[in-house]
mmCIF file of C-alpha atoms in Angstrom:
data_model
loop_
_atom_site.group_PDB
_atom_site.id
_atom_site.type_symbol
_atom_site.label_atom_id
_atom_site.label_comp_id
_atom_site.label_asym_id
_atom_site.label_seq_id
_atom_site.Cartn_x
_atom_site.Cartn_y
_atom_site.Cartn_z
ATOM 1 C CA UNK O 56 120.377 54.337 107.605
ATOM 2 C CA UNK O 57 122.151 57.550 108.217
ATOM 3 C CA UNK O 58 125.004 57.650 110.975
ATOM 4 C CA UNK O 59 126.679 60.546 112.520
ATOM 5 C CA UNK O 60 130.311 60.207 112.038
ATOM 6 C CA UNK O 61 133.514 62.412 111.495
ATOM 7 C CA UNK O 62 132.662 63.190 107.876
ATOM 8 C CA UNK O 63 129.265 64.790 108.879
ATOM 9 C CA UNK O 64 129.419 65.942 112.563
ATOM 10 C CA UNK O 65 130.487 69.364 111.288
ATOM 11 C CA UNK O 66 127.627 69.705 108.814
ATOM 12 C CA UNK O 67 124.410 71.747 109.198
ATOM 13 C CA UNK O 68 120.966 70.847 108.257
ATOM 14 C CA UNK O 69 119.223 73.040 105.754
ATOM 15 C CA UNK O 70 115.307 72.548 105.245
ATOM 16 C CA UNK O 71 114.575 72.991 101.504
ATOM 17 C CA UNK O 72 112.787 76.351 101.256
ATOM 18 C CA UNK O 73 109.558 74.958 99.654
ATOM 19 C CA UNK O 74 109.079 72.660 102.624
ATOM 20 C CA UNK O 75 107.042 74.595 105.171
ATOM 21 C CA UNK O 76 106.172 73.360 108.769
ATOM 22 C CA UNK O 77 103.068 73.850 110.699
ATOM 23 C CA UNK O 78 103.183 72.929 114.428
ATOM 24 C CA UNK O 79 99.910 71.553 115.963
ATOM 25 C CA UNK O 80 98.881 70.707 119.500
ATOM 26 C CA UNK O 81 100.366 67.316 119.323
ATOM 27 C CA UNK O 82 102.063 66.773 116.080
ATOM 28 C CA UNK O 83 103.275 69.038 112.955
ATOM 29 C CA UNK O 84 102.660 69.018 109.203
ATOM 30 C CA UNK O 85 105.429 69.250 106.850
ATOM 31 C CA UNK O 86 104.293 70.772 103.635
ATOM 32 C CA UNK O 87 106.223 70.205 100.485
ATOM 33 C CA UNK O 88 104.832 73.126 98.559
ATOM 34 C CA UNK O 89 106.793 72.329 95.375
ATOM 35 C CA UNK O 90 105.734 68.762 94.948
ATOM 36 C CA UNK O 91 102.308 69.538 96.519
ATOM 37 C CA UNK O 92 102.469 66.697 99.181
ATOM 38 C CA UNK O 93 102.458 66.916 103.145
ATOM 39 C CA UNK O 94 103.648 64.588 105.850
ATOM 40 C CA UNK O 95 102.806 64.317 109.500
ATOM 41 C CA UNK O 96 105.698 64.481 111.759
ATOM 42 C CA UNK O 97 106.306 64.555 115.590
ATOM 43 C CA UNK O 98 106.679 68.003 117.283
ATOM 44 C CA UNK O 99 110.021 66.650 118.607
ATOM 45 C CA UNK O 100 111.259 66.591 115.058
ATOM 46 C CA UNK O 101 110.277 70.174 114.569
ATOM 47 C CA UNK O 102 112.364 71.171 117.681
ATOM 48 C CA UNK O 103 115.241 69.206 116.389
ATOM 49 C CA UNK O 104 115.100 71.189 113.105
ATOM 50 C CA UNK O 105 114.802 74.394 114.883
ATOM 51 C CA UNK O 106 118.100 73.463 116.885
ATOM 52 C CA UNK O 107 119.916 72.538 113.664
ATOM 53 C CA UNK O 108 119.691 76.025 112.309
ATOM 54 C CA UNK O 109 122.183 77.181 114.833
ATOM 55 C CA UNK O 110 124.419 74.042 115.715
ATOM 56 C CA UNK O 111 126.294 71.530 113.621
ATOM 57 C CA UNK O 112 125.056 67.839 113.792
ATOM 58 C CA UNK O 113 128.154 66.959 116.077
ATOM 59 C CA UNK O 114 126.940 69.649 118.765
ATOM 60 C CA UNK O 115 123.283 68.454 118.285
ATOM 61 C CA UNK O 116 124.056 64.800 119.013
ATOM 62 C CA UNK O 117 126.131 65.783 121.984
ATOM 63 C CA UNK O 118 123.218 68.051 123.165
ATOM 64 C CA UNK O 119 120.445 65.320 122.957
ATOM 65 C CA UNK O 120 122.939 62.744 124.427
ATOM 66 C CA UNK O 121 123.663 59.105 123.393
ATOM 67 C CA UNK O 122 120.268 57.890 124.483
ATOM 68 C CA UNK O 123 118.630 59.807 121.717
ATOM 69 C CA UNK O 124 121.184 59.072 118.904
ATOM 70 C CA UNK O 125 119.202 56.348 117.354
ATOM 71 C CA UNK O 126 116.109 58.738 117.228
ATOM 72 C CA UNK O 127 118.083 61.575 115.751
ATOM 73 C CA UNK O 128 119.639 59.215 113.168
ATOM 74 C CA UNK O 129 116.124 57.981 112.199
ATOM 75 C CA UNK O 130 114.850 61.684 111.765
ATOM 76 C CA UNK O 131 117.756 62.458 109.560
ATOM 77 C CA UNK O 132 117.511 59.325 107.442
ATOM 78 C CA UNK O 133 113.708 59.998 106.947
ATOM 79 C CA UNK O 134 114.401 63.797 106.021
ATOM 80 C CA UNK O 135 117.162 63.044 103.616
ATOM 81 C CA UNK O 136 115.613 59.978 102.117
ATOM 82 C CA UNK O 137 112.515 62.121 101.129
ATOM 83 C CA UNK O 138 114.635 65.087 100.139
ATOM 84 C CA UNK O 139 113.223 67.507 102.791
ATOM 85 C CA UNK O 140 116.656 68.559 103.870
ATOM 86 C CA UNK O 141 120.231 68.638 102.567
ATOM 87 C CA UNK O 142 123.615 68.865 104.518
ATOM 88 C CA UNK O 143 125.931 71.807 103.934
ATOM 89 C CA UNK O 144 128.523 73.722 105.666
ATOM 90 C CA UNK O 145 128.463 76.698 107.956
ATOM 91 C CA UNK O 146 129.185 79.306 105.157
ATOM 92 C CA UNK O 147 127.058 77.647 102.507
ATOM 93 C CA UNK O 148 123.936 77.340 104.807
ATOM 94 C CA UNK O 149 123.663 81.195 104.868
ATOM 95 C CA UNK O 150 122.993 81.243 101.085
ATOM 96 C CA UNK O 151 119.949 79.311 101.787
ATOM 97 C CA UNK O 152 117.390 81.351 103.811
ATOM 98 C CA UNK O 153 113.806 80.407 104.628
ATOM 99 C CA UNK O 154 111.065 81.768 102.453
ATOM 100 C CA UNK O 155 109.729 85.114 103.824
ATOM 101 C CA UNK O 156 106.061 84.968 104.983
ATOM 102 C CA UNK O 157 104.356 87.303 102.606
ATOM 103 C CA UNK O 158 101.419 86.986 100.209
ATOM 104 C CA UNK O 159 100.497 89.599 97.280
ATOM 105 C CA UNK O 160 98.257 89.187 94.405
ATOM 106 C CA UNK O 161 97.340 91.639 91.476
ATOM 107 C CA UNK O 162 93.937 90.489 91.437
ATOM 108 C CA UNK O 163 91.086 92.577 92.991
ATOM 109 C CA UNK O 164 88.933 89.425 92.895
ATOM 110 C CA UNK O 165 90.963 86.185 92.519
ATOM 111 C CA UNK O 166 88.162 83.828 92.296
ATOM 112 C CA UNK O 167 84.424 83.955 91.997
ATOM 113 C CA UNK O 168 81.351 81.704 92.135
ATOM 114 C CA UNK O 169 78.026 82.015 90.031
ATOM 115 C CA UNK O 170 75.235 79.622 91.218
ATOM 116 C CA UNK O 171 72.365 78.902 88.734
ATOM 117 C CA UNK O 172 69.033 77.449 89.610
ATOM 118 C CA UNK O 173 67.295 78.604 86.281
ATOM 119 C CA UNK O 174 69.615 79.322 83.278
ATOM 120 C CA UNK O 175 66.999 81.555 81.752
ATOM 121 C CA UNK O 176 66.758 83.722 84.965
ATOM 122 C CA UNK O 177 70.593 83.832 85.305
ATOM 123 C CA UNK O 178 71.241 84.736 81.602
ATOM 124 C CA UNK O 179 69.402 88.264 82.250
ATOM 125 C CA UNK O 180 72.420 89.322 84.347
ATOM 126 C CA UNK O 181 75.209 86.929 83.531
ATOM 127 C CA UNK O 182 77.083 88.582 80.575
ATOM 128 C CA UNK O 183 77.113 91.836 82.936
ATOM 129 C CA UNK O 184 78.482 89.823 85.743
ATOM 130 C CA UNK O 185 81.299 88.280 83.700
ATOM 131 C CA UNK O 186 82.371 91.895 82.350
ATOM 132 C CA UNK O 187 82.567 93.079 85.858
ATOM 133 C CA UNK O 188 84.764 90.094 86.940
ATOM 134 C CA UNK O 189 87.003 90.895 84.023
ATOM 135 C CA UNK O 190 87.266 94.565 85.270
ATOM 136 C CA UNK O 191 88.216 93.072 88.772
ATOM 137 C CA UNK O 192 90.853 90.915 87.120
ATOM 138 C CA UNK O 193 89.357 87.911 88.285
ATOM 139 C CA UNK O 194 91.448 84.726 87.670
ATOM 140 C CA UNK O 195 89.268 81.534 88.340
ATOM 141 C CA UNK O 196 85.568 81.091 87.966
ATOM 142 C CA UNK O 197 83.205 78.507 89.357
ATOM 143 C CA UNK O 198 79.813 77.944 87.728
ATOM 144 C CA UNK O 199 77.483 75.835 89.512
ATOM 145 C CA UNK O 200 74.168 74.611 88.205
ATOM 146 C CA UNK O 201 71.765 72.587 90.577
ATOM 147 C CA UNK O 202 69.881 71.371 87.558
ATOM 148 C CA UNK O 203 70.755 70.013 84.000
ATOM 149 C CA UNK O 204 72.319 72.551 81.541
ATOM 150 C CA UNK O 205 72.170 71.728 77.936
ATOM 151 C CA UNK O 206 75.281 71.647 75.821
ATOM 152 C CA UNK O 207 73.971 74.825 74.153
ATOM 153 C CA UNK O 208 73.524 76.575 77.509
ATOM 154 C CA UNK O 209 76.871 75.574 78.571
ATOM 155 C CA UNK O 210 78.403 76.672 75.395
ATOM 156 C CA UNK O 211 77.048 80.143 75.991
ATOM 157 C CA UNK O 212 78.226 80.321 79.460
ATOM 158 C CA UNK O 213 81.869 79.567 78.568
ATOM 159 C CA UNK O 214 81.777 81.407 75.451
ATOM 160 C CA UNK O 215 81.138 84.548 77.292
ATOM 161 C CA UNK O 216 84.534 84.193 79.231
ATOM 162 C CA UNK O 217 86.701 83.783 76.041
ATOM 163 C CA UNK O 218 87.950 87.205 75.832
ATOM 164 C CA UNK O 219 88.268 88.100 79.357
ATOM 165 C CA UNK O 220 91.102 87.769 81.770
ATOM 166 C CA UNK O 221 89.622 85.018 83.596
ATOM 167 C CA UNK O 222 92.174 81.941 83.318
ATOM 168 C CA UNK O 223 90.286 78.925 84.423
ATOM 169 C CA UNK O 224 86.678 77.759 84.709
ATOM 170 C CA UNK O 225 85.190 74.994 86.900
ATOM 171 C CA UNK O 226 81.684 73.889 85.718
ATOM 172 C CA UNK O 227 79.178 71.968 87.664
ATOM 173 C CA UNK O 228 76.085 70.575 86.187
ATOM 174 C CA UNK O 229 73.454 67.893 87.013
ATOM 175 C CA UNK O 230 74.169 64.628 85.200
ATOM 176 C CA UNK O 231 72.450 64.183 81.961
ATOM 177 C CA UNK O 232 72.956 61.243 79.538
ATOM 178 C CA UNK O 233 72.732 63.650 76.739
ATOM 179 C CA UNK O 234 75.944 65.254 77.959
ATOM 180 C CA UNK O 235 78.118 62.422 76.494
ATOM 181 C CA UNK O 236 81.851 62.293 76.929
ATOM 182 C CA UNK O 237 82.063 62.883 73.109
ATOM 183 C CA UNK O 238 80.017 66.203 73.212
ATOM 184 C CA UNK O 239 81.961 67.334 76.476
ATOM 185 C CA UNK O 240 85.360 66.538 74.744
ATOM 186 C CA UNK O 241 84.421 68.701 71.976
ATOM 187 C CA UNK O 242 83.433 71.452 74.306
ATOM 188 C CA UNK O 243 86.795 71.220 76.190
ATOM 189 C CA UNK O 244 88.915 71.242 72.885
ATOM 190 C CA UNK O 245 87.102 74.255 71.783
ATOM 191 C CA UNK O 246 87.092 76.157 75.107
ATOM 192 C CA UNK O 247 90.352 75.519 76.622
ATOM 193 C CA UNK O 248 89.801 77.966 79.618
ATOM 194 C CA UNK O 249 87.465 75.172 81.125
ATOM 195 C CA UNK O 250 89.494 73.079 83.260
ATOM 196 C CA UNK O 251 87.050 70.910 84.784
ATOM 197 C CA UNK O 252 83.451 69.840 84.217
ATOM 198 C CA UNK O 253 81.793 68.104 87.064
ATOM 199 C CA UNK O 254 78.477 66.139 86.458
ATOM 200 C CA UNK O 255 76.749 65.597 89.878
ATOM 201 C CA UNK O 256 74.412 62.881 90.612
ATOM 202 C CA UNK O 257 75.941 60.537 88.154
ATOM 203 C CA UNK O 258 75.310 56.749 88.195
ATOM 204 C CA UNK O 259 78.989 56.120 89.244
ATOM 205 C CA UNK O 260 82.038 58.117 90.006
ATOM 206 C CA UNK O 261 84.811 58.498 87.287
ATOM 207 C CA UNK O 262 87.218 60.730 85.925
ATOM 208 C CA UNK O 263 88.044 61.194 82.277
ATOM 209 C CA UNK O 264 91.011 63.457 81.295
ATOM 210 C CA UNK O 265 90.942 65.185 77.908
ATOM 211 C CA UNK O 266 93.020 67.843 76.146
ATOM 212 C CA UNK O 267 96.239 65.901 76.833
ATOM 213 C CA UNK O 268 95.408 65.812 80.574
ATOM 214 C CA UNK O 269 94.928 69.545 80.938
ATOM 215 C CA UNK O 270 91.136 69.140 81.419
ATOM 216 C CA UNK O 271 88.892 66.725 83.387
ATOM 217 C CA UNK O 272 85.359 65.540 83.146
ATOM 218 C CA UNK O 273 84.514 64.461 86.592
ATOM 219 C CA UNK O 274 81.381 62.255 87.395
ATOM 220 C CA UNK O 275 80.423 62.046 90.910
ATOM 221 C CA UNK O 276 77.519 60.114 92.591
ATOM 222 C CA UNK O 277 77.097 62.869 95.074
ATOM 223 C CA UNK O 278 74.407 65.473 94.421
ATOM 224 C CA UNK O 279 74.857 69.237 94.508
ATOM 225 C CA UNK O 280 71.404 69.926 95.716
ATOM 226 C CA UNK O 281 72.009 73.604 97.079
ATOM 227 C CA UNK O 282 74.655 75.993 98.333
ATOM 228 C CA UNK O 283 74.276 74.061 101.654
ATOM 229 C CA UNK O 284 76.564 71.289 100.457
ATOM 230 C CA UNK O 285 79.556 73.748 100.796
ATOM 231 C CA UNK O 286 81.892 74.036 103.694
ATOM 232 C CA UNK O 287 82.998 70.448 104.438
ATOM 233 C CA UNK O 288 86.567 70.083 105.873
ATOM 234 C CA UNK O 289 88.342 66.948 104.521
ATOM 235 C CA UNK O 290 91.858 65.914 103.840
ATOM 236 C CA UNK O 291 90.759 65.413 100.078
ATOM 237 C CA UNK O 292 90.597 69.293 100.023
ATOM 238 C CA UNK O 293 93.770 70.056 101.407
ATOM 239 C CA UNK O 294 95.975 72.098 99.238
ATOM 240 C CA UNK O 295 99.840 72.188 100.275
ATOM 241 C CA UNK O 296 100.631 75.128 97.829
ATOM 242 C CA UNK O 297 102.903 77.814 98.499
ATOM 243 C CA UNK O 298 100.384 80.589 97.606
ATOM 244 C CA UNK O 299 97.833 79.055 99.684
ATOM 245 C CA UNK O 300 100.114 78.530 102.630
ATOM 246 C CA UNK O 301 101.246 82.158 102.612
ATOM 247 C CA UNK O 302 97.906 83.349 101.948
ATOM 248 C CA UNK O 303 96.607 81.765 105.085
ATOM 249 C CA UNK O 304 99.231 83.475 107.251
ATOM 250 C CA UNK O 305 97.329 86.754 106.676
ATOM 251 C CA UNK O 306 93.834 85.925 105.209
ATOM 252 C CA UNK O 307 90.959 83.554 104.927
ATOM 253 C CA UNK O 308 91.859 81.175 101.956
ATOM 254 C CA UNK O 309 88.198 80.532 101.126
ATOM 255 C CA UNK O 310 87.021 84.140 101.355
ATOM 256 C CA UNK O 311 89.908 86.491 100.733
ATOM 257 C CA UNK O 312 89.355 88.288 97.390
ATOM 258 C CA UNK O 313 86.393 85.952 96.646
ATOM 259 C CA UNK O 314 82.965 87.158 95.393
ATOM 260 C CA UNK O 315 79.845 85.152 94.530
ATOM 261 C CA UNK O 316 76.520 85.654 93.126
ATOM 262 C CA UNK O 317 73.931 83.182 94.364
ATOM 263 C CA UNK O 318 71.125 81.463 92.552
ATOM 264 C CA UNK O 319 68.677 84.452 93.138
ATOM 265 C CA UNK O 320 71.292 87.160 91.796
ATOM 266 C CA UNK O 321 72.298 88.509 95.327
ATOM 267 C CA UNK O 322 75.937 89.337 95.715
ATOM 268 C CA UNK O 323 77.741 87.659 98.554
ATOM 269 C CA UNK O 324 81.138 86.667 100.003
ATOM 270 C CA UNK O 325 79.952 83.008 99.372
ATOM 271 C CA UNK O 326 76.555 81.712 98.130
ATOM 272 C CA UNK O 327 76.068 79.725 101.295
ATOM 273 C CA UNK O 328 76.256 83.092 103.432
ATOM 274 C CA UNK O 329 72.978 84.527 104.658
ATOM 275 C CA UNK O 330 73.971 88.065 104.326
ATOM 276 C CA UNK O 331 74.189 89.851 100.957
ATOM 277 C CA UNK O 332 75.279 93.021 99.633
ATOM 278 C CA UNK O 333 72.477 93.824 97.128
ATOM 279 C CA UNK O 334 71.111 92.255 93.966
ATOM 280 C CA UNK O 335 73.438 92.314 90.840
ATOM 281 C CA UNK O 336 70.638 94.062 88.862
ATOM 282 C CA UNK O 337 70.863 96.965 91.215
ATOM 283 C CA UNK O 338 74.561 96.992 92.529
ATOM 284 C CA UNK O 339 77.718 96.392 90.837
ATOM 285 C CA UNK O 340 80.526 94.072 91.954
ATOM 286 C CA UNK O 341 83.078 96.970 92.065
ATOM 287 C CA UNK O 342 80.862 98.864 94.490
ATOM 288 C CA UNK O 343 80.638 95.821 96.684
ATOM 289 C CA UNK O 344 84.341 94.913 96.863
ATOM 290 C CA UNK O 345 85.144 98.385 98.048
ATOM 291 C CA UNK O 346 82.856 98.165 101.179
ATOM 292 C CA UNK O 347 84.895 97.489 104.417
ATOM 293 C CA UNK O 348 82.226 95.034 105.660
ATOM 294 C CA UNK O 349 82.853 92.903 102.645
ATOM 295 C CA UNK O 350 86.418 92.616 103.263
ATOM 296 C CA UNK O 351 86.036 91.509 107.093
ATOM 297 C CA UNK O 352 85.532 87.700 106.337
ATOM 298 C CA UNK O 353 88.553 87.516 104.043
ATOM 299 C CA UNK O 354 90.842 88.898 106.720
ATOM 300 C CA UNK O 355 90.183 86.090 109.399
ATOM 301 C CA UNK O 356 93.246 83.990 109.755
ATOM 302 C CA UNK O 357 93.364 80.237 111.022
ATOM 303 C CA UNK O 358 95.376 81.618 114.049
ATOM 304 C CA UNK O 359 92.466 83.686 115.323
ATOM 305 C CA UNK O 360 90.109 80.952 115.104
ATOM 306 C CA UNK O 361 89.422 78.667 118.209
ATOM 307 C CA UNK O 362 90.603 75.050 117.902
ATOM 308 C CA UNK O 363 91.910 75.767 114.213
ATOM 309 C CA UNK O 364 94.747 77.558 115.824
ATOM 310 C CA UNK O 365 96.153 74.455 117.396
ATOM 311 C CA UNK O 366 95.620 72.402 114.304
ATOM 312 C CA UNK O 367 98.532 71.171 112.263
ATOM 313 C CA UNK O 368 96.389 71.267 108.969
ATOM 314 C CA UNK O 369 95.439 74.953 109.421
ATOM 315 C CA UNK O 370 97.528 76.388 106.601
ATOM 316 C CA UNK O 371 96.695 73.704 104.047
ATOM 317 C CA UNK O 372 92.973 73.685 104.778
ATOM 318 C CA UNK O 373 90.010 75.839 103.525
ATOM 319 C CA UNK O 374 88.184 77.641 106.268
ATOM 320 C CA UNK O 375 84.366 77.848 105.961
ATOM 321 C CA UNK O 376 82.926 81.014 107.751
ATOM 322 C CA UNK O 377 79.358 80.348 106.343
ATOM 323 C CA UNK O 378 78.788 77.458 108.808
ATOM 324 C CA UNK O 379 80.429 77.616 112.136
ATOM 325 C CA UNK O 380 80.068 75.735 115.501
ATOM 326 C CA UNK O 381 78.906 78.779 117.369
ATOM 327 C CA UNK O 382 76.719 81.037 114.954
ATOM 328 C CA UNK O 383 77.179 83.923 117.335
ATOM 329 C CA UNK O 384 81.019 83.814 117.298
ATOM 330 C CA UNK O 385 82.607 84.170 113.642
ATOM 331 C CA UNK O 386 85.820 83.038 115.263
ATOM 332 C CA UNK O 387 84.489 79.566 116.101
ATOM 333 C CA UNK O 388 85.575 76.364 114.394
ATOM 334 C CA UNK O 389 84.005 75.361 111.059
ATOM 335 C CA UNK O 390 80.800 73.433 111.712
ATOM 336 C CA UNK O 391 81.477 70.760 109.027
ATOM 337 C CA UNK O 392 84.808 69.777 110.412
ATOM 338 C CA UNK O 393 85.204 66.456 112.291
ATOM 339 C CA UNK O 394 88.879 66.802 113.207
ATOM 340 C CA UNK O 395 90.091 67.120 116.706
ATOM 341 C CA UNK O 396 93.713 68.510 117.004
ATOM 342 C CA UNK O 397 93.727 67.568 120.608
ATOM 343 C CA UNK O 398 93.210 63.813 119.882
ATOM 344 C CA UNK O 399 94.406 63.768 116.214
ATOM 345 C CA UNK O 400 91.222 61.898 115.340
ATOM 346 C CA UNK O 401 88.597 62.433 112.755
ATOM 347 C CA UNK O 402 84.737 61.752 113.237
ATOM 348 C CA UNK O 403 81.568 62.333 111.255
ATOM 349 C CA UNK O 404 80.843 65.916 112.015
ATOM 350 C CA UNK O 405 77.087 65.741 111.587
ATOM 351 C CA UNK O 406 76.812 63.227 114.409
ATOM 352 C CA UNK O 407 78.497 65.250 117.004
ATOM 353 C CA UNK O 408 75.902 65.965 119.707
ATOM 354 C CA UNK O 409 77.605 69.436 120.324
ATOM 355 C CA UNK O 410 77.006 70.515 116.940
ATOM 356 C CA UNK O 411 73.284 69.781 116.615
ATOM 357 C CA UNK O 412 72.230 73.302 117.862
ATOM 358 C CA UNK O 413 74.325 74.794 115.142
ATOM 359 C CA UNK O 414 73.034 72.261 112.369
ATOM 360 C CA UNK O 415 69.440 73.240 113.335
ATOM 361 C CA UNK O 416 70.278 76.953 113.200
ATOM 362 C CA UNK O 417 71.533 76.681 109.663
ATOM 363 C CA UNK O 418 68.640 74.249 108.722
ATOM 364 C CA UNK O 419 71.042 71.446 107.657
ATOM 365 C CA UNK O 420 68.917 68.659 109.030
ATOM 366 C CA UNK O 421 67.317 67.865 105.752
ATOM 367 C CA UNK O 422 70.570 67.989 104.002
ATOM 368 C CA UNK O 423 72.275 65.593 106.466
ATOM 369 C CA UNK O 424 69.347 63.017 106.025
ATOM 370 C CA UNK O 425 69.563 63.161 102.232
#
């Protein structure tokens, strides 16, 4: 247990630069962006850490008084044990400034989604879309098929990307017993840009790592029935990553520099969006990304969104703008979020009576029943 004494009362507390804090209404989130983990902490601990930037520990303990000595020591014990902070002298601490809140990217489009309802219809424009994504320096691509793709169809889809700047592919296809682990292993060994293959509607949930753990075959019992399945806010999707955290200060981390081609070939911010910017057979992606109206949603930050702006998870969370609680207000809370930062509790979002009007507006009732 940490104890204040003559050896450390002149020391200063330094928070490791990779450890970033988001203060919420009742508590805060300490994100270790180097290790990719996060920890919930009291807001009082945040205030304590703010004070330690300017005063040595001896002065801090004097300021808080003897009645708070045990609490402060428990704070320090936790923070030192889990390596969120270190102790240093007044001169040395100036050599460890906090990270600047800034975000830059060389990618005109950083990630894209191509949805497939019919492989044969999509193949008419697929190669041209990939060429355009290469021009836009797209980094990651998600291909989602709502039906079964054959191994030949999958091979064609990923082969088209081989000589492009696209670094990573995540591919969804409906489960088929013909897509055996052996066949998929061969695919992943031959096409190393494929990071993950997800087979939805599988008999059971399971993960298989291949290519020395660099790629994954994921089986899930959940069915990807349509683009309406997107937008769910859950802890399992939280990403305590430095780039995501910094991007979140200035942009929407789901829609910023993202483009999509829906199952009918229409160009959108996201396949779940109702609005589109034309069909990819008549309009180019390059034309679309230059439009100011295309950029609007990507520039909405969590600090602008009601309820989210008081949430401790806001800078590690994706933020769906396709489904919101008030369809007439693009700055309203994500519809599919069941978290309440005022009470720090989670509930099933679809059962909230206040959300039923919006659920009906987006025609989600059938999806929920399924």
